[in-house]
Coordinates of C-alpha atoms in Angstrom, one line a residue:
M10 CA 15.6 81.5 -16.3
L11 CA 13.8 80.7 -13.1
D12 CA 10.4 79.5 -14.5
P13 CA 10.7 75.9 -16.0
A14 CA 7.8 76.7 -18.4
P15 CA 10.0 78.4 -21.0
L16 CA 11.9 75.1 -21.3
A17 CA 8.9 73.3 -22.7
Q18 CA 8.3 76.3 -25.1
S19 CA 11.9 76.2 -26.4
L20 CA 11.6 72.4 -26.9
H21 CA 8.4 72.9 -28.8
Q22 CA 10.0 75.5 -31.0
L23 CA 12.9 73.2 -31.8
R24 CA 10.7 70.2 -32.5
T25 CA 8.4 72.2 -34.8
A26 CA 11.5 73.4 -36.8
Y27 CA 12.9 69.9 -36.9
Q28 CA 9.6 68.4 -38.2
A29 CA 9.7 70.9 -41.1
Q30 CA 13.1 69.5 -42.1
T31 CA 13.5 66.0 -40.7
Y32 CA 16.5 65.1 -42.9
P33 CA 18.7 68.1 -43.6
D34 CA 20.9 67.6 -46.7
L35 CA 24.7 67.6 -46.7
A36 CA 24.8 71.3 -47.7
T37 CA 22.6 72.3 -44.8
R38 CA 24.7 70.4 -42.3
R39 CA 28.0 71.7 -43.6
D40 CA 26.6 75.2 -43.5
R41 CA 25.7 74.8 -39.8
L42 CA 29.2 73.5 -39.0
Q43 CA 30.8 76.3 -41.0
R44 CA 28.7 78.9 -39.1
L45 CA 29.8 77.4 -35.8
E46 CA 33.5 77.4 -36.9
R47 CA 33.4 81.1 -37.9
A48 CA 31.7 82.1 -34.7
L49 CA 34.2 80.3 -32.5
K50 CA 37.1 82.0 -34.3
R51 CA 35.5 85.4 -33.9
H52 CA 34.7 84.9 -30.3
A53 CA 37.8 83.1 -29.2
Q54 CA 39.3 85.9 -27.1
P55 CA 36.0 86.8 -25.4
L56 CA 35.5 83.1 -24.5
I57 CA 39.1 82.9 -23.1
D58 CA 38.6 86.1 -21.1
A59 CA 35.3 84.8 -19.7
L60 CA 36.9 81.5 -18.7
N61 CA 39.5 83.4 -16.8
R62 CA 36.9 85.4 -14.9
D63 CA 34.9 82.3 -13.9
F64 CA 37.9 80.5 -12.6
G65 CA 39.5 83.5 -10.9
Q66 CA 42.5 82.6 -13.0
R67 CA 42.5 80.2 -15.9
A68 CA 45.8 79.6 -17.8
R69 CA 45.4 81.0 -21.3
H70 CA 47.2 78.0 -22.9
E71 CA 44.8 75.6 -21.1
S72 CA 41.7 77.5 -22.5
L73 CA 43.2 77.4 -26.0
L74 CA 44.3 73.7 -25.8
A75 CA 41.3 72.3 -24.1
D76 CA 38.3 74.6 -24.8
L77 CA 38.9 76.0 -28.3
L78 CA 41.5 74.5 -30.6
P79 CA 40.3 70.9 -30.4
L80 CA 36.8 72.1 -31.4
L81 CA 38.1 73.7 -34.6
S82 CA 40.0 70.6 -35.5
E83 CA 37.0 68.4 -34.8
I84 CA 34.7 70.6 -37.0
R85 CA 37.2 70.3 -39.9
F86 CA 37.5 66.5 -39.4
V87 CA 33.8 66.0 -39.4
Q88 CA 33.2 68.2 -42.4
R89 CA 35.6 66.2 -44.5
R90 CA 34.0 62.9 -43.7
L91 CA 30.3 63.8 -43.3
K92 CA 29.3 62.9 -46.9
G93 CA 30.6 59.3 -46.4
W94 CA 28.9 59.0 -43.0
M95 CA 25.5 60.1 -44.5
R96 CA 25.7 57.7 -47.4
P97 CA 23.1 54.8 -47.1
Q98 CA 24.8 51.5 -46.4
K99 CA 23.9 48.5 -48.6
R100 CA 23.1 45.3 -46.6
Q101 CA 22.7 41.7 -47.7
V102 CA 19.3 40.1 -48.4
H103 CA 18.9 36.5 -47.5
W104 CA 18.6 34.3 -50.6
M105 CA 15.1 33.1 -49.4
H106 CA 13.8 36.7 -49.7
Q107 CA 15.2 37.6 -53.1
P108 CA 14.6 39.5 -55.2
A109 CA 14.9 42.5 -52.9
T110 CA 17.3 45.1 -51.6
A111 CA 18.3 46.2 -48.1
R112 CA 20.0 49.3 -46.8
V113 CA 20.5 51.3 -43.7
I114 CA 19.7 55.1 -43.6
Y115 CA 21.2 57.2 -40.8
Q116 CA 18.2 59.3 -39.7
P117 CA 18.5 62.3 -37.3
L118 CA 17.0 61.6 -33.9
G119 CA 15.3 65.0 -33.7
V120 CA 16.0 67.3 -30.7
V121 CA 18.9 66.5 -28.5
G122 CA 19.4 67.9 -25.0
V123 CA 22.9 68.5 -23.6
M124 CA 23.7 69.2 -20.0
V125 CA 27.0 71.0 -19.9
P126 CA 29.4 70.9 -16.9
W127 CA 31.5 73.7 -15.5
N128 CA 35.1 72.4 -15.8
Y129 CA 35.4 72.8 -19.6
P130 CA 32.2 74.8 -20.3
V131 CA 33.1 75.6 -23.9
Q132 CA 34.5 72.3 -25.1
L133 CA 31.8 70.2 -23.4
A134 CA 29.0 72.4 -24.9
I135 CA 30.4 72.6 -28.5
S136 CA 31.9 69.2 -29.0
P137 CA 28.6 67.3 -28.5
L138 CA 27.0 70.1 -30.6
I139 CA 29.3 69.3 -33.5
S140 CA 28.1 65.7 -33.6
I141 CA 24.5 66.7 -33.1
L142 CA 24.5 69.1 -36.0
A143 CA 26.5 66.7 -38.2
A144 CA 23.8 64.1 -37.6
G145 CA 21.1 66.6 -38.7
N146 CA 19.5 67.3 -35.3
R147 CA 18.5 70.4 -33.4
A148 CA 20.1 71.0 -30.0
F149 CA 19.0 72.4 -26.6
L150 CA 21.9 73.2 -24.3
K151 CA 21.7 73.6 -20.5
L152 CA 24.7 75.6 -19.3
S153 CA 26.3 75.3 -15.8
E154 CA 25.3 77.9 -13.2
W155 CA 28.9 77.9 -12.0
T156 CA 30.3 79.6 -15.1
P157 CA 28.1 82.8 -15.6
A158 CA 30.7 84.8 -17.6
T159 CA 31.5 81.9 -20.0
N160 CA 27.7 81.3 -20.4
Q161 CA 27.1 84.9 -21.6
A162 CA 30.1 84.8 -24.0
L163 CA 28.9 81.4 -25.3
I164 CA 25.4 82.7 -25.8
T165 CA 26.7 85.6 -27.8
C166 CA 28.8 83.3 -29.9
L167 CA 26.0 80.8 -30.6
R168 CA 23.3 83.4 -31.2
E169 CA 25.5 84.9 -33.9
A170 CA 25.7 81.5 -35.6
F171 CA 22.3 80.0 -35.0
S172 CA 18.6 80.9 -34.7
A173 CA 16.7 79.8 -31.6
D174 CA 15.0 77.0 -33.5
E175 CA 18.4 75.5 -34.4
V176 CA 20.2 75.7 -31.1
A177 CA 18.4 76.8 -27.9
I178 CA 20.1 77.6 -24.6
A179 CA 18.9 77.3 -21.0
L180 CA 20.3 78.9 -17.8
G181 CA 19.5 78.2 -14.2
E182 CA 20.3 76.3 -11.1
A183 CA 19.4 72.9 -9.7
E184 CA 15.6 73.2 -10.2
I185 CA 16.0 74.2 -13.8
S186 CA 18.5 71.3 -14.4
A187 CA 16.0 68.9 -12.9
A188 CA 13.2 70.2 -15.2
F189 CA 15.5 70.1 -18.2
A190 CA 16.4 66.5 -17.5
A191 CA 12.7 65.6 -17.4
L192 CA 11.9 67.0 -20.8
P193 CA 10.8 64.6 -23.6
F194 CA 13.9 64.9 -25.7
D195 CA 14.7 62.5 -28.5
H196 CA 18.1 62.0 -26.8
L197 CA 19.7 63.5 -23.7
M198 CA 23.5 63.8 -23.0
F199 CA 24.9 64.6 -19.6
T200 CA 28.5 65.2 -18.6
G201 CA 29.2 65.4 -14.8
S202 CA 29.4 63.4 -11.7
S203 CA 28.2 59.8 -11.2
A204 CA 25.9 60.8 -8.4
V205 CA 24.1 63.4 -10.5
G206 CA 24.2 61.1 -13.6
K207 CA 22.0 58.6 -11.7
K208 CA 19.4 61.3 -11.1
I209 CA 19.5 62.4 -14.8
Q210 CA 19.0 58.8 -15.9
R211 CA 16.1 58.3 -13.6
A212 CA 14.4 61.5 -14.9
A213 CA 15.0 60.6 -18.5
A214 CA 13.6 57.1 -17.9
E215 CA 10.2 58.6 -17.0
Q216 CA 10.0 59.8 -20.6
L217 CA 11.8 56.8 -22.1
V218 CA 14.5 59.2 -23.4
P219 CA 17.7 57.4 -24.4
V220 CA 20.8 58.9 -22.7
T221 CA 24.5 59.3 -23.2
L222 CA 26.2 59.7 -19.8
E223 CA 29.8 61.0 -19.7
L224 CA 30.7 60.6 -16.0
G225 CA 34.1 60.4 -14.3
G226 CA 35.2 58.1 -11.5
K227 CA 38.7 57.3 -10.5
S228 CA 41.0 56.9 -13.5
P229 CA 44.2 55.1 -12.4
A230 CA 47.7 55.7 -13.6
L231 CA 49.9 52.6 -13.5
L232 CA 53.7 53.0 -13.4
D233 CA 55.7 50.0 -14.5
Q234 CA 59.3 49.1 -13.5
D235 CA 61.0 49.5 -16.8
I236 CA 60.3 53.1 -17.9
P237 CA 62.6 56.1 -17.1
L238 CA 60.8 58.5 -14.7
P239 CA 60.8 61.6 -17.0
R240 CA 59.0 59.5 -19.7
A241 CA 56.3 58.6 -17.2
L242 CA 56.0 61.4 -14.6
D243 CA 56.2 64.4 -17.0
P244 CA 52.9 63.4 -18.7
L245 CA 51.5 62.4 -15.4
L246 CA 52.1 65.9 -14.0
F247 CA 50.7 67.4 -17.1
G248 CA 47.5 65.5 -16.7
K249 CA 47.2 66.2 -13.0
T250 CA 48.0 69.9 -13.0
F251 CA 46.2 70.8 -16.3
N252 CA 43.1 72.9 -15.3
A253 CA 44.2 72.2 -11.6
G254 CA 43.1 68.6 -12.0
Q255 CA 39.5 69.6 -12.7
T256 CA 39.2 67.2 -15.6
C257 CA 37.1 64.1 -15.7
I258 CA 40.0 62.1 -17.3
A259 CA 42.7 63.5 -15.0
P260 CA 44.8 60.7 -13.4
D261 CA 43.0 60.2 -10.2
Y262 CA 45.7 58.1 -8.4
L263 CA 49.0 56.5 -9.2
L264 CA 49.9 52.9 -8.7
C265 CA 53.7 52.8 -8.1
P266 CA 56.1 49.9 -7.6
E267 CA 57.2 49.9 -3.9
T268 CA 60.8 49.9 -4.9
R269 CA 60.4 53.1 -6.9
L270 CA 58.4 55.2 -4.4
E271 CA 61.2 57.4 -3.1
E272 CA 62.6 58.3 -6.4
V273 CA 59.1 59.0 -7.7
L274 CA 58.4 61.4 -4.8
T275 CA 61.8 63.1 -5.3
Y276 CA 61.3 63.5 -9.1
L277 CA 57.7 64.8 -8.7
K278 CA 58.8 67.4 -6.2
A279 CA 61.8 68.6 -8.4
R280 CA 59.8 68.6 -11.6
F281 CA 56.8 70.5 -10.1
T282 CA 59.2 73.1 -8.6
A283 CA 60.8 73.6 -12.0
L284 CA 57.5 74.0 -13.7
Y285 CA 55.8 76.2 -11.1
P286 CA 58.5 77.9 -8.8
H287 CA 55.6 80.0 -7.5
L288 CA 51.8 79.5 -7.7
L289 CA 49.8 82.4 -6.3
D290 CA 50.4 84.9 -9.0
N291 CA 51.5 82.4 -11.6
P292 CA 49.2 82.9 -14.7
H293 CA 50.1 79.4 -15.9
Y294 CA 48.7 77.6 -12.8
T295 CA 44.9 77.5 -12.8
A296 CA 42.7 78.2 -9.8
L297 CA 39.8 76.1 -8.5
I298 CA 36.4 77.0 -9.7
N299 CA 35.2 78.2 -6.3
S300 CA 36.0 78.1 -2.6
A301 CA 33.6 75.3 -2.0
Q302 CA 35.7 73.0 -4.2
Q303 CA 38.8 74.1 -2.3
Q304 CA 37.2 73.3 1.1
R305 CA 36.1 69.9 -0.3
L306 CA 39.6 69.0 -1.5
N307 CA 41.3 70.2 1.8
Q308 CA 38.9 67.9 3.7
L309 CA 39.7 65.0 1.4
A310 CA 43.4 65.4 2.1
A311 CA 42.9 65.9 5.9
T312 CA 40.8 62.7 6.2
S313 CA 42.8 60.5 3.9
G314 CA 44.7 58.6 6.5
A315 CA 47.8 58.8 4.3
E316 CA 51.1 57.6 5.6
R317 CA 52.6 60.8 4.3
I318 CA 51.2 64.1 2.9
L319 CA 53.6 66.1 0.8
E320 CA 52.3 69.5 -0.3
L321 CA 54.3 70.8 -3.3
N322 CA 54.5 74.5 -2.5
P323 CA 57.9 75.6 -3.7
A324 CA 57.6 79.3 -2.5
Q325 CA 55.9 78.3 0.7
E326 CA 53.0 80.6 -0.1
D327 CA 49.8 81.1 1.9
F328 CA 46.7 79.9 0.1
S329 CA 44.1 80.7 2.8
H330 CA 42.8 83.7 0.8
S331 CA 43.2 82.1 -2.7
Q332 CA 41.2 79.7 -4.8
K333 CA 44.4 78.0 -5.8
L334 CA 45.6 74.8 -4.3
P335 CA 49.2 73.3 -4.5
L336 CA 49.6 69.8 -5.9
T337 CA 49.5 67.5 -2.9
L338 CA 50.9 63.9 -2.8
L339 CA 49.1 61.4 -0.5
V340 CA 51.2 58.3 0.1
N341 CA 49.2 55.1 0.7
P342 CA 45.9 56.7 1.9
A343 CA 43.4 54.5 3.6
A344 CA 41.4 52.3 1.2
D345 CA 38.1 53.4 2.7
S346 CA 38.9 57.1 2.8
R347 CA 36.9 59.6 0.8
V348 CA 39.9 60.4 -1.3
M349 CA 40.0 56.8 -2.5
T350 CA 36.2 56.3 -2.9
E351 CA 35.2 59.6 -4.5
E352 CA 36.4 61.2 -7.7
I353 CA 39.0 63.8 -6.6
F354 CA 38.7 66.4 -9.4
G355 CA 41.5 68.6 -8.2
P356 CA 45.3 68.7 -7.5
L357 CA 45.5 65.8 -5.0
L358 CA 47.4 62.7 -6.1
P359 CA 47.2 59.6 -4.0
I360 CA 50.1 57.2 -4.6
L361 CA 49.5 53.6 -3.8
T362 CA 52.5 51.2 -3.8
Y363 CA 52.4 47.6 -5.1
T364 CA 54.9 44.8 -5.0
H365 CA 53.7 42.6 -7.9
W366 CA 52.1 43.4 -11.2
E367 CA 49.0 41.3 -10.6
E368 CA 48.5 43.1 -7.3
A369 CA 48.3 46.4 -9.2
L370 CA 45.8 45.0 -11.7
D371 CA 43.7 43.6 -8.8
Q372 CA 43.5 47.1 -7.3
I373 CA 42.2 48.5 -10.6
R374 CA 39.7 45.6 -11.1
Q375 CA 38.3 45.9 -7.6
R376 CA 37.1 49.4 -8.2
P377 CA 34.3 50.5 -10.6
R378 CA 35.4 50.7 -14.2
P379 CA 37.1 54.0 -14.9
L380 CA 36.7 56.6 -17.6
T381 CA 40.3 56.1 -18.7
L382 CA 43.4 54.1 -17.7
Y383 CA 46.9 55.4 -18.0
Y384 CA 49.9 53.0 -18.4
F385 CA 53.5 54.2 -18.1
G386 CA 55.8 51.5 -19.3
R387 CA 57.4 49.6 -22.1
D388 CA 56.5 46.0 -21.3
Q389 CA 54.6 44.7 -24.3
Q390 CA 53.0 41.8 -22.4
H391 CA 51.8 44.2 -19.7
Q392 CA 50.4 46.6 -22.3
R393 CA 48.6 43.8 -24.1
Q394 CA 47.1 42.6 -20.8
L395 CA 45.8 46.1 -20.1
E396 CA 44.3 46.3 -23.6
Y397 CA 42.3 43.1 -23.4
Q398 CA 41.9 42.1 -19.8
V399 CA 41.2 45.3 -17.9
H400 CA 38.1 47.5 -18.6
S401 CA 38.1 51.3 -19.0
G402 CA 36.5 53.8 -21.2
S403 CA 39.8 54.4 -22.9
L404 CA 43.5 53.5 -22.5
A405 CA 46.4 55.9 -22.9
I406 CA 50.0 54.7 -23.0
N407 CA 52.8 57.0 -21.9
A408 CA 50.5 60.0 -22.3
T409 CA 47.7 61.7 -20.5
L410 CA 44.6 63.7 -21.6
V411 CA 45.5 63.9 -25.2
Q412 CA 43.5 60.9 -26.2
V413 CA 40.3 63.0 -25.9
A414 CA 41.7 65.5 -28.4
Q415 CA 41.8 62.9 -31.2
P416 CA 38.7 63.5 -33.4
D417 CA 38.8 60.0 -34.9
L418 CA 38.7 58.3 -31.5
P419 CA 35.4 57.7 -29.6
F420 CA 35.1 59.3 -26.1
G421 CA 33.0 57.7 -23.5
G422 CA 32.9 55.7 -20.3
I423 CA 31.9 52.2 -19.3
G424 CA 29.8 51.1 -16.4
A425 CA 30.1 53.5 -13.5
S426 CA 32.0 56.0 -15.7
G427 CA 29.2 56.4 -18.2
M428 CA 27.4 54.9 -21.2
G429 CA 27.6 55.7 -24.9
C430 CA 30.2 57.8 -26.7
Y431 CA 30.7 60.6 -29.1
H432 CA 33.4 62.4 -31.2
G433 CA 34.0 61.6 -34.9
R434 CA 32.0 58.9 -36.6
E435 CA 30.9 57.5 -33.2
G436 CA 29.3 60.9 -32.4
F437 CA 27.4 60.9 -35.7
M438 CA 26.2 57.4 -34.9
T439 CA 25.2 58.2 -31.3
F440 CA 22.9 61.0 -32.5
S441 CA 21.5 59.1 -35.5
H442 CA 19.0 56.2 -35.8
P443 CA 20.3 53.4 -38.1
R444 CA 17.0 52.9 -39.9
A445 CA 16.5 49.6 -41.7
V446 CA 14.9 49.8 -45.2
F447 CA 13.8 46.7 -47.0
Q448 CA 12.5 46.9 -50.5
R449 CA 10.8 44.1 -52.5
R450 CA 11.7 43.8 -56.2
G451 CA 9.7 41.5 -58.5
W452 CA 7.8 38.4 -57.3
D453 CA 6.7 38.2 -53.7
V454 CA 8.4 35.3 -52.0
T455 CA 5.9 35.3 -49.1
R456 CA 3.3 33.8 -51.5
L457 CA 5.1 30.5 -50.9
L458 CA 3.5 30.6 -47.5
D459 CA 0.1 30.1 -49.1
A460 CA -1.3 26.7 -48.2
Q461 CA -1.2 25.4 -51.8
Y462 CA 2.6 25.9 -51.9
R463 CA 3.5 25.3 -48.2
R464 CA 2.6 21.6 -48.3
R465 CA 5.2 21.0 -51.1
W466 CA 8.3 22.9 -49.9
L467 CA 8.1 23.3 -46.2
P468 CA 9.0 19.7 -45.3
W469 CA 12.1 19.9 -47.6
L470 CA 13.1 23.3 -46.1
E471 CA 12.7 22.0 -42.6
S472 CA 14.9 18.9 -43.2
W473 CA 17.5 21.1 -44.9
F474 CA 17.9 23.5 -42.1
L475 CA 17.6 21.0 -39.3
R476 CA 19.8 18.4 -40.8

């Protein structure tokens, strides 16, 4: 799609269909979710194959664990709870305004736009769609130009499940993305980099479109003194190597006690070698999305100013003609280097040493608020301090990545890492409007404001409340 005009036509089609059914009932919403579930199951293998083609090599277990299985779990979770979420909530009426009732109805917003990134192109298209459909909306998805094979497989899947006036899909490069962000949606959701997120918010602001921004940033991993290294570094490696680190919630850098640095480096090298004795033809080690990303990451490492650079390349393979990149450890890079000021989004792991606990916390607090924070330790006081005194979109303790796979936990950033959240009930709420409904029953209390009554009771009321 090169001409932006069809975008407006698709939006008009979606809005017209929504206006004909502004509050879909429970059966309709469940039917849409069930259609989505059936289509995902039928098209699971074509989607996995397409992901593999787009990445050059995408580990099958990663596509299953990240792009497909959590979606099926989320659909089932939402289906079981949707009736309760849709139920109007009774609210209190102040005694001065009785007799009356008050309630909140969760009304669909209308047509929601979703801008999908390339790193998890199935999950980050469908997971928002689940919340959007559960809340009773129509959806318009803009898919990433970097994943053409996955886009076609996803279009086939969604076209089988939905008509074009339920879920519309747009393709195209930067100019189409810009036109898409400028459309007068009822809500717009963007997942991607902070730099692009700022442009999306500016474009949406021209139409006064509310936005949910799922950005990234530099999510720190904090290693404490008291935890055995396998308990901490095994999940750290999982989070940093999964999808070759191309994950918005991947551990971006590790804060390590200075006294543990050498044993940490030794363990990471030994464990990585055991997991991936070779990389080039290893189907379990995912490639980078394209050569541009590889060049960017190589430049980040080369300009890091690190004290030591340790490339974990067990078989000493040549990656000059491959889109894969070995996990590379950067010990104490320069604070003002690009690798410490930009989101890495790949298999580079800066390791910063600290001598005191408060020093580590200061390093986290001095940077923009991250999408997630990882703590590896057993100190309850330190854990409580991280829970209540340090900001991040989420906190994971002795684990990485799996917090996003919990359908009953909200997912979203804070500050520089985003705004708003979705998944589960929070997703239903994000794409609904909590509409206040007040209903008078019996005598109208506002008649007391008539002059003949006001002179009698207003002085008493004023003295009562201002006593």
